[in-house]
């Protein structure tokens, strides 16, 4: 049990019992990719896989963090961005971001364990940040409402760690609810909890980790983001979110750069696909979201150019053996695919993808079915 792992590490490192255990999940984004930093729409749900933080008090201004995935504990006081590096930077970043937002952050001893696969596009870093943030807020009795927490965790990642990511991952980890998908407006941070009970429909989401090595993730992510922001400037809108589907052709005709045109087309059509998905889910037409998922993948592959061969093959194979829809989920350049399937088809789809990978000479994939789990909280 992952909770036992966190407890064991805490006891071993600190020789005492923690005050409590806090959990925060990784996420799967059902649809709405790279729309978050364009102030558009996303629709993630929380994975059952979580990061656990066992946390207890320490003297004011002192933090020590240890984990199952590192040999050494790391101690720090109040630091400035960049001072703590490596995995502990996510923790130091949360402390910094809370302090920078004006909160009196309690000193703490923290032991971490995680079952969110690292570097697979399932937001292991957001799960870590969110578990620590939630623990520190509770421990210190900090008056930080749920809806304001993701932006604090995001600053830890953007400013302290230095990754230019959007608000999707931390929002999912903190604000998702069990059995629901989180429809988030990334401009207003308003959310709607959309019922998402696949089992009731005899359906399942299969997550297929391509196990493809992540390549050029940071540089390519930043390049996509810049291209979108440049396009918004050229088009005279605050963000690409402000271009509607009906205005797309006109917007594209005003851009000279072919690559930029494709980036814009992905974002504008992806926002529309999120809205269409929400509408179908509201109407209880869950199978019918399949084509939207697949269209999202095609758009990421051809227009946003963030997929890799392993990911494309998993999508194609899943569709060939009967998935209603399939797409890459997360930032891209490797990572995971999700497929909407009949619940009794998980083995068939998994085997087909395994065989296709073997034939192509790719590292074997890992696949498992998921349900929408709860967001961050104390256990
Ligand atoms: C990564 C980022 C998110 C989001 C996705 C793409 O997961 O952390 O902010 O941009 O990529 O949708």
Tab-separated table of C-alpha atoms and ligand atoms in Angstrom:
chain	number	residue	atom	x	y	z
A	1	UNK	CA	0.000	0.000	0.000
A	2	UNK	CA	1.248	3.394	-0.996
A	3	UNK	CA	0.005	4.937	2.264
A	4	UNK	CA	2.084	2.395	4.221
A	5	UNK	CA	5.128	3.304	2.111
A	6	UNK	CA	4.780	6.993	2.970
A	7	UNK	CA	4.283	6.161	6.655
A	8	UNK	CA	7.289	3.854	6.723
A	9	UNK	CA	9.560	6.473	5.158
A	10	UNK	CA	8.297	9.106	7.604
A	11	UNK	CA	8.946	6.897	10.636
A	12	UNK	CA	12.377	5.874	9.396
A	13	UNK	CA	13.519	9.405	8.626
A	14	UNK	CA	11.975	11.256	11.559
A	15	UNK	CA	11.584	8.515	14.203
A	16	UNK	CA	8.039	9.593	15.024
A	17	UNK	CA	4.448	9.532	13.743
A	18	UNK	CA	3.156	12.126	11.253
A	19	UNK	CA	0.178	14.343	12.044
A	20	UNK	CA	-1.625	12.881	9.074
A	21	UNK	CA	-1.582	11.646	5.507
A	22	UNK	CA	-2.616	13.741	2.513
A	23	UNK	CA	-3.221	12.441	-0.990
A	24	UNK	CA	-3.365	14.103	-4.391
A	25	UNK	CA	-4.034	12.316	-7.683
A	26	UNK	CA	-2.460	12.351	-11.110
A	27	UNK	CA	-4.861	13.134	-13.918
A	28	UNK	CA	-6.009	12.087	-17.327
A	29	UNK	CA	-7.197	14.873	-19.554
A	30	UNK	CA	-10.244	13.566	-21.385
A	31	UNK	CA	-10.011	16.346	-23.959
A	32	UNK	CA	-8.715	19.914	-24.281
A	33	UNK	CA	-4.993	19.767	-24.900
A	34	UNK	CA	-2.752	22.863	-24.789
A	35	UNK	CA	-5.902	24.946	-24.468
A	36	UNK	CA	-5.194	25.857	-20.836
A	37	UNK	CA	-2.499	28.481	-21.451
A	38	UNK	CA	-4.695	29.837	-24.255
A	39	UNK	CA	-7.309	30.571	-21.580
A	40	UNK	CA	-9.663	27.991	-23.085
A	41	UNK	CA	-11.383	24.833	-21.891
A	42	UNK	CA	-10.184	21.501	-20.487
A	43	UNK	CA	-11.953	18.384	-19.221
A	44	UNK	CA	-9.688	16.270	-17.004
A	45	UNK	CA	-10.554	13.663	-14.421
A	46	UNK	CA	-8.498	12.449	-11.475
A	47	UNK	CA	-6.684	9.133	-11.663
A	48	UNK	CA	-7.043	6.591	-8.884
A	49	UNK	CA	-3.208	6.748	-8.745
A	50	UNK	CA	-2.049	9.244	-6.121
A	51	UNK	CA	0.908	10.837	-4.413
A	52	UNK	CA	0.824	10.490	-0.648
A	53	UNK	CA	2.421	13.000	1.715
A	54	UNK	CA	2.875	11.971	5.336
A	55	UNK	CA	3.359	15.258	7.147
A	56	UNK	CA	4.191	16.381	10.655
A	57	UNK	CA	5.243	19.651	12.298
A	58	UNK	CA	8.752	21.138	12.384
A	59	UNK	CA	10.103	24.397	13.875
A	60	UNK	CA	9.027	27.580	12.074
A	61	UNK	CA	10.972	28.222	8.871
A	62	UNK	CA	12.282	24.652	8.570
A	63	UNK	CA	11.222	22.057	6.049
A	64	UNK	CA	12.628	18.560	5.527
A	65	UNK	CA	11.384	16.280	2.794
A	66	UNK	CA	12.188	12.649	2.083
A	67	UNK	CA	10.645	10.130	-0.268
A	68	UNK	CA	10.555	6.560	-1.450
A	69	UNK	CA	12.125	7.660	-4.726
A	70	UNK	CA	15.313	9.315	-3.391
A	71	UNK	CA	18.030	8.153	-1.004
A	72	UNK	CA	18.589	11.418	0.806
A	73	UNK	CA	16.284	13.753	2.680
A	74	UNK	CA	16.484	17.421	1.667
A	75	UNK	CA	16.230	20.270	4.209
A	76	UNK	CA	15.698	23.913	3.433
A	77	UNK	CA	14.509	27.195	4.926
A	78	UNK	CA	12.718	29.908	2.983
A	79	UNK	CA	14.413	29.904	-0.398
A	80	UNK	CA	14.235	31.829	-3.645
A	81	UNK	CA	13.285	30.142	-6.966
A	82	UNK	CA	16.008	27.856	-8.240
A	83	UNK	CA	17.830	27.400	-4.915
A	84	UNK	CA	16.518	23.875	-4.302
A	85	UNK	CA	16.824	21.674	-7.390
A	86	UNK	CA	15.765	18.167	-8.390
A	87	UNK	CA	12.553	16.536	-7.128
A	88	UNK	CA	12.603	18.533	-3.860
A	89	UNK	CA	12.251	21.736	-5.903
A	90	UNK	CA	8.535	20.961	-6.287
A	91	UNK	CA	8.190	20.993	-2.498
A	92	UNK	CA	10.391	24.048	-1.947
A	93	UNK	CA	8.452	25.698	-4.771
A	94	UNK	CA	5.130	25.153	-3.009
A	95	UNK	CA	6.528	26.583	0.239
A	96	UNK	CA	7.888	29.561	-1.703
A	97	UNK	CA	4.656	30.156	-3.630
A	98	UNK	CA	2.535	30.040	-0.469
A	99	UNK	CA	4.910	32.399	1.343
A	100	UNK	CA	5.027	34.698	-1.696
A	101	UNK	CA	1.216	34.803	-1.705
A	102	UNK	CA	1.377	36.170	1.848
A	103	UNK	CA	0.763	33.016	3.872
A	104	UNK	CA	2.519	31.997	7.071
A	105	UNK	CA	3.677	28.559	5.959
A	106	UNK	CA	4.090	26.123	8.855
A	107	UNK	CA	7.427	24.344	9.174
A	108	UNK	CA	7.002	20.685	8.277
A	109	UNK	CA	8.522	17.261	7.937
A	110	UNK	CA	7.280	15.558	4.805
A	111	UNK	CA	7.603	11.996	3.503
A	112	UNK	CA	6.391	11.277	-0.026
A	113	UNK	CA	5.399	8.133	-1.884
A	114	UNK	CA	3.779	8.044	-5.300
A	115	UNK	CA	2.005	5.598	-7.551
A	116	UNK	CA	1.610	8.120	-10.386
A	117	UNK	CA	3.993	6.969	-13.106
A	118	UNK	CA	6.751	9.574	-13.471
A	119	UNK	CA	7.255	11.391	-16.761
A	120	UNK	CA	4.259	9.778	-18.504
A	121	UNK	CA	2.145	12.866	-18.967
A	122	UNK	CA	-0.134	11.940	-16.054
A	123	UNK	CA	0.904	14.918	-13.919
A	124	UNK	CA	3.117	13.286	-11.343
A	125	UNK	CA	4.615	16.697	-10.555
A	126	UNK	CA	1.212	18.316	-10.005
A	127	UNK	CA	0.213	15.417	-7.749
A	128	UNK	CA	3.326	16.017	-5.677
A	129	UNK	CA	2.766	19.780	-5.489
A	130	UNK	CA	-0.909	19.372	-4.682
A	131	UNK	CA	-0.387	16.822	-1.908
A	132	UNK	CA	2.173	19.053	-0.212
A	133	UNK	CA	0.146	22.220	-0.739
A	134	UNK	CA	-3.003	20.659	0.709
A	135	UNK	CA	-1.085	19.335	3.717
A	136	UNK	CA	0.556	22.687	4.451
A	137	UNK	CA	-2.750	24.559	4.087
A	138	UNK	CA	-4.452	22.167	6.516
A	139	UNK	CA	-1.547	22.000	8.956
A	140	UNK	CA	-1.183	25.778	9.100
A	141	UNK	CA	-4.922	26.447	9.034
A	142	UNK	CA	-4.274	28.735	6.039
A	143	UNK	CA	-7.249	30.566	4.588
A	144	UNK	CA	-6.725	29.543	0.970
A	145	UNK	CA	-9.955	28.521	-0.760
A	146	UNK	CA	-9.918	25.477	-3.006
A	147	UNK	CA	-10.418	27.450	-6.205
A	148	UNK	CA	-7.323	29.576	-5.525
A	149	UNK	CA	-5.000	26.681	-4.732
A	150	UNK	CA	-4.169	25.496	-8.272
A	151	UNK	CA	-2.686	28.871	-9.235
A	152	UNK	CA	-0.379	28.765	-6.201
A	153	UNK	CA	0.829	25.272	-7.100
A	154	UNK	CA	1.197	26.374	-10.723
A	155	UNK	CA	3.486	29.257	-9.640
A	156	UNK	CA	5.670	26.722	-7.849
A	157	UNK	CA	6.080	24.930	-11.158
A	158	UNK	CA	6.296	28.018	-13.425
A	159	UNK	CA	8.474	30.283	-11.328
A	160	UNK	CA	10.355	28.015	-8.914
A	161	UNK	CA	10.924	24.941	-11.081
A	162	UNK	CA	10.859	26.959	-14.295
A	163	UNK	CA	8.434	24.933	-16.454
A	164	UNK	CA	6.038	27.171	-18.465
A	165	UNK	CA	2.970	24.973	-17.971
A	166	UNK	CA	-0.697	26.011	-17.692
A	167	UNK	CA	-3.301	25.534	-14.953
A	168	UNK	CA	-4.670	22.149	-16.111
A	169	UNK	CA	-2.693	19.689	-14.015
A	170	UNK	CA	-2.882	21.390	-10.633
A	171	UNK	CA	-6.591	22.166	-11.141
A	172	UNK	CA	-7.279	18.537	-11.903
A	173	UNK	CA	-5.332	17.243	-8.923
A	174	UNK	CA	-6.939	19.711	-6.507
A	175	UNK	CA	-10.476	20.284	-7.813
A	176	UNK	CA	-11.556	16.968	-9.374
A	177	UNK	CA	-14.260	14.904	-7.696
A	178	UNK	CA	-14.870	11.170	-7.701
A	179	UNK	CA	-17.071	9.970	-10.559
A	180	UNK	CA	-16.892	13.362	-12.297
A	181	UNK	CA	-14.925	15.026	-15.032
A	182	UNK	CA	-13.891	18.614	-14.322
A	183	UNK	CA	-15.025	21.092	-16.954
A	184	UNK	CA	-12.723	24.047	-16.324
A	185	UNK	CA	-12.716	27.468	-17.908
A	186	UNK	CA	-9.014	28.342	-17.783
A	187	UNK	CA	-9.745	32.086	-17.935
A	188	UNK	CA	-12.263	32.471	-15.116
A	189	UNK	CA	-11.284	29.261	-13.253
A	190	UNK	CA	-14.992	28.470	-13.056
A	191	UNK	CA	-15.696	24.750	-12.984
A	192	UNK	CA	-18.567	22.421	-13.571
A	193	UNK	CA	-18.461	18.878	-12.234
A	194	UNK	CA	-19.726	16.664	-15.054
A	195	UNK	CA	-21.085	13.213	-14.101
A	196	UNK	CA	-18.708	10.685	-15.648
A	197	UNK	CA	-19.750	7.196	-14.688
A	198	UNK	CA	-18.502	4.981	-17.482
A	199	UNK	CA	-19.191	1.684	-15.721
A	200	UNK	CA	-22.915	2.454	-15.697
A	201	UNK	CA	-22.749	2.537	-19.514
A	202	UNK	CA	-20.668	-0.633	-19.750
A	203	UNK	CA	-17.738	1.500	-20.860
A	204	UNK	CA	-14.191	2.054	-19.661
A	205	UNK	CA	-11.263	4.310	-20.317
A	206	UNK	CA	-8.111	2.374	-21.029
A	207	UNK	CA	-4.900	4.302	-20.382
A	208	UNK	CA	-2.022	3.100	-22.512
A	209	UNK	CA	1.402	4.334	-21.478
A	210	UNK	CA	3.469	4.402	-24.658
A	211	UNK	CA	6.622	4.187	-22.534
A	212	UNK	CA	8.231	6.238	-25.289
A	213	UNK	CA	11.166	8.274	-24.049
A	214	UNK	CA	10.106	11.893	-23.638
A	215	UNK	CA	12.018	13.973	-26.130
A	216	UNK	CA	12.547	17.756	-26.221
A	217	UNK	CA	9.537	18.149	-23.960
A	218	UNK	CA	10.428	21.467	-22.368
A	219	UNK	CA	11.717	23.183	-25.493
A	220	UNK	CA	8.860	22.006	-27.710
A	221	UNK	CA	6.219	22.852	-25.089
A	222	UNK	CA	7.632	26.370	-24.761
A	223	UNK	CA	7.748	26.731	-28.544
A	224	UNK	CA	4.080	25.755	-28.885
A	225	UNK	CA	3.120	28.181	-26.181
A	226	UNK	CA	5.070	31.015	-27.791
A	227	UNK	CA	3.547	30.328	-31.185
A	228	UNK	CA	0.039	30.565	-29.686
A	229	UNK	CA	0.825	33.753	-27.799
A	230	UNK	CA	2.418	35.340	-30.884
A	231	UNK	CA	-0.645	34.402	-32.929
A	232	UNK	CA	-3.010	35.954	-30.375
A	233	UNK	CA	-0.987	39.169	-30.513
A	234	UNK	CA	-1.049	39.250	-34.322
A	235	UNK	CA	-4.793	38.630	-34.297
A	236	UNK	CA	-5.363	41.351	-31.708
A	237	UNK	CA	-7.037	39.139	-29.083
A	238	UNK	CA	-6.019	38.584	-25.434
A	239	UNK	CA	-5.741	34.805	-26.039
A	240	UNK	CA	-6.659	32.274	-28.718
A	241	UNK	CA	-9.680	31.394	-26.625
A	242	UNK	CA	-11.221	34.563	-28.014
A	243	UNK	CA	-11.346	33.197	-31.576
A	244	UNK	CA	-14.536	31.176	-32.089
A	245	UNK	CA	-14.948	28.316	-34.537
A	246	UNK	CA	-17.019	30.590	-36.764
A	247	UNK	CA	-14.197	33.142	-36.845
A	248	UNK	CA	-11.458	30.609	-37.531
A	249	UNK	CA	-11.230	30.919	-41.321
A	250	UNK	CA	-11.037	34.674	-41.148
A	251	UNK	CA	-8.358	34.485	-38.429
A	252	UNK	CA	-6.310	32.003	-40.451
A	253	UNK	CA	-6.495	34.226	-43.532
A	254	UNK	CA	-4.866	36.988	-41.502
A	255	UNK	CA	-1.808	34.899	-40.591
A	256	UNK	CA	1.085	34.485	-43.038
A	257	UNK	CA	2.927	31.691	-41.308
A	258	UNK	CA	1.699	28.205	-42.249
A	259	UNK	CA	2.969	26.588	-39.051
A	260	UNK	CA	1.308	29.247	-36.912
A	261	UNK	CA	-1.948	28.768	-38.810
A	262	UNK	CA	-1.946	25.080	-37.921
A	263	UNK	CA	-1.219	25.796	-34.252
A	264	UNK	CA	-4.150	28.216	-34.130
A	265	UNK	CA	-6.438	25.752	-35.881
A	266	UNK	CA	-5.679	23.110	-33.263
A	267	UNK	CA	-6.455	25.398	-30.338
A	268	UNK	CA	-9.660	26.858	-31.764
A	269	UNK	CA	-11.056	23.490	-32.892
A	270	UNK	CA	-9.955	21.834	-29.639
A	271	UNK	CA	-11.877	24.351	-27.540
A	272	UNK	CA	-14.949	23.576	-29.661
A	273	UNK	CA	-14.408	19.846	-29.160
A	274	UNK	CA	-14.316	20.289	-25.390
A	275	UNK	CA	-17.616	22.166	-25.484
A	276	UNK	CA	-19.156	19.505	-27.739
A	277	UNK	CA	-17.912	16.741	-25.420
A	278	UNK	CA	-19.475	18.421	-22.393
A	279	UNK	CA	-22.766	18.744	-24.251
A	280	UNK	CA	-22.792	15.037	-25.138
A	281	UNK	CA	-21.908	13.987	-21.598
A	282	UNK	CA	-24.750	16.132	-20.276
A	283	UNK	CA	-27.079	14.355	-22.696
A	284	UNK	CA	-25.828	10.981	-21.504
A	285	UNK	CA	-24.394	10.221	-24.957
A	286	UNK	CA	-21.078	8.909	-23.745
A	287	UNK	CA	-20.182	6.650	-26.691
A	288	UNK	CA	-20.755	9.569	-29.005
A	289	UNK	CA	-17.769	11.471	-27.592
A	290	UNK	CA	-15.506	8.898	-29.278
A	291	UNK	CA	-15.175	10.703	-32.625
A	292	UNK	CA	-14.346	13.951	-30.809
A	293	UNK	CA	-11.522	12.218	-28.927
A	294	UNK	CA	-10.142	10.838	-32.160
A	295	UNK	CA	-10.479	14.183	-33.939
A	296	UNK	CA	-8.538	15.734	-31.076
A	297	UNK	CA	-5.765	13.244	-31.659
A	298	UNK	CA	-5.627	13.939	-35.379
A	299	UNK	CA	-5.453	17.655	-34.626
A	300	UNK	CA	-2.582	17.124	-32.163
A	301	UNK	CA	-0.810	14.915	-34.675
A	302	UNK	CA	-1.203	17.014	-37.808
A	303	UNK	CA	-1.757	20.589	-36.633
A	304	UNK	CA	-0.087	20.901	-33.245
A	305	UNK	CA	2.550	18.263	-34.075
A	306	UNK	CA	3.061	16.966	-30.550
A	307	UNK	CA	2.586	13.229	-30.995
A	308	UNK	CA	5.215	10.548	-31.635
A	309	UNK	CA	5.080	7.260	-33.572
A	310	UNK	CA	4.409	5.098	-30.494
A	311	UNK	CA	1.461	7.238	-29.463
A	312	UNK	CA	-0.011	7.343	-32.978
A	313	UNK	CA	0.290	3.567	-33.262
A	314	UNK	CA	-1.525	3.013	-29.952
A	315	UNK	CA	-4.391	5.243	-31.120
A	316	UNK	CA	-4.652	3.601	-34.550
A	317	UNK	CA	-4.546	0.102	-33.083
A	318	UNK	CA	-7.135	0.819	-30.398
A	319	UNK	CA	-9.490	2.200	-33.055
A	320	UNK	CA	-8.897	-0.795	-35.329
A	321	UNK	CA	-10.016	-3.185	-32.610
A	322	UNK	CA	-13.156	-1.307	-31.742
A	323	UNK	CA	-12.405	1.653	-29.465
A	324	UNK	CA	-15.094	4.366	-29.807
A	325	UNK	CA	-12.357	6.982	-29.767
A	326	UNK	CA	-8.736	7.385	-28.738
A	327	UNK	CA	-6.269	10.182	-28.241
A	328	UNK	CA	-3.009	11.129	-26.655
A	329	UNK	CA	-3.509	12.802	-23.284
A	330	UNK	CA	-1.180	15.378	-21.718
A	331	UNK	CA	1.559	17.622	-23.008
A	332	UNK	CA	2.826	15.290	-25.722
A	333	UNK	CA	6.098	14.015	-27.207
A	334	UNK	CA	5.500	10.601	-25.660
A	335	UNK	CA	3.333	9.827	-22.666
A	336	UNK	CA	-0.079	8.168	-22.571
A	337	UNK	CA	-3.026	7.476	-24.822
A	338	UNK	CA	-6.588	7.055	-23.617
A	339	UNK	CA	-9.124	4.898	-25.408
A	340	UNK	CA	-12.876	4.830	-24.811
A	341	UNK	CA	-13.859	1.164	-25.021
A	342	UNK	CA	-16.498	-1.348	-24.009
A	343	UNK	CA	-15.565	-2.400	-20.497
A	344	UNK	CA	-15.099	-6.030	-21.548
A	345	UNK	CA	-12.668	-5.093	-24.345
A	346	UNK	CA	-9.726	-3.996	-22.193
A	347	UNK	CA	-7.769	-7.203	-22.750
A	348	UNK	CA	-8.426	-7.288	-26.482
A	349	UNK	CA	-7.275	-3.711	-26.964
A	350	UNK	CA	-4.250	-4.139	-24.703
A	351	UNK	CA	-3.114	-7.270	-26.520
A	352	UNK	CA	-3.583	-5.651	-29.910
A	353	UNK	CA	-1.470	-2.651	-28.901
A	354	UNK	CA	1.195	-4.911	-27.390
A	355	UNK	CA	1.371	-6.900	-30.607
A	356	UNK	CA	1.536	-3.803	-32.773
A	357	UNK	CA	4.364	-2.419	-30.615
A	358	UNK	CA	6.292	-5.698	-30.795
A	359	UNK	CA	5.954	-5.705	-34.577
A	360	UNK	CA	7.179	-2.111	-34.789
A	361	UNK	CA	10.114	-2.857	-32.469
A	362	UNK	CA	8.908	-0.393	-29.792
A	363	UNK	CA	9.407	-0.792	-26.030
A	364	UNK	CA	6.292	-2.633	-24.730
A	365	UNK	CA	3.422	-0.384	-23.590
A	366	UNK	CA	1.684	-0.578	-20.212
A	367	UNK	CA	-2.125	-0.408	-20.110
A	368	UNK	CA	-4.760	-0.257	-17.374
A	369	UNK	CA	-8.358	0.874	-17.022
A	370	UNK	CA	-9.161	3.895	-14.892
A	371	UNK	CA	-12.148	5.449	-13.179
A	372	UNK	CA	-12.514	9.051	-12.053
A	373	UNK	CA	-11.056	9.277	-8.549
A	374	UNK	CA	-11.259	12.013	-5.884
A	375	UNK	CA	-9.169	15.182	-5.803
A	376	UNK	CA	-6.587	16.158	-3.190
A	377	UNK	CA	-7.410	15.857	0.479
A	378	UNK	CA	-6.574	14.524	3.913
A	379	UNK	CA	-6.987	10.783	4.334
B	1	LIG	C1	1.054	19.675	-19.669
B	1	LIG	C2	0.947	20.999	-18.935
B	1	LIG	C3	-0.495	21.477	-18.885
B	1	LIG	C4	-1.158	21.449	-20.245
B	1	LIG	C5	-0.900	20.101	-20.931
B	1	LIG	C6	-1.399	20.086	-22.336
B	1	LIG	O1	0.419	18.675	-18.922
B	1	LIG	O2	1.451	20.887	-17.626
B	1	LIG	O3	-0.551	22.775	-18.336
B	1	LIG	O4	-0.719	22.517	-21.038
B	1	LIG	O5	0.473	19.769	-20.942
B	1	LIG	O6	-2.782	20.173	-22.381
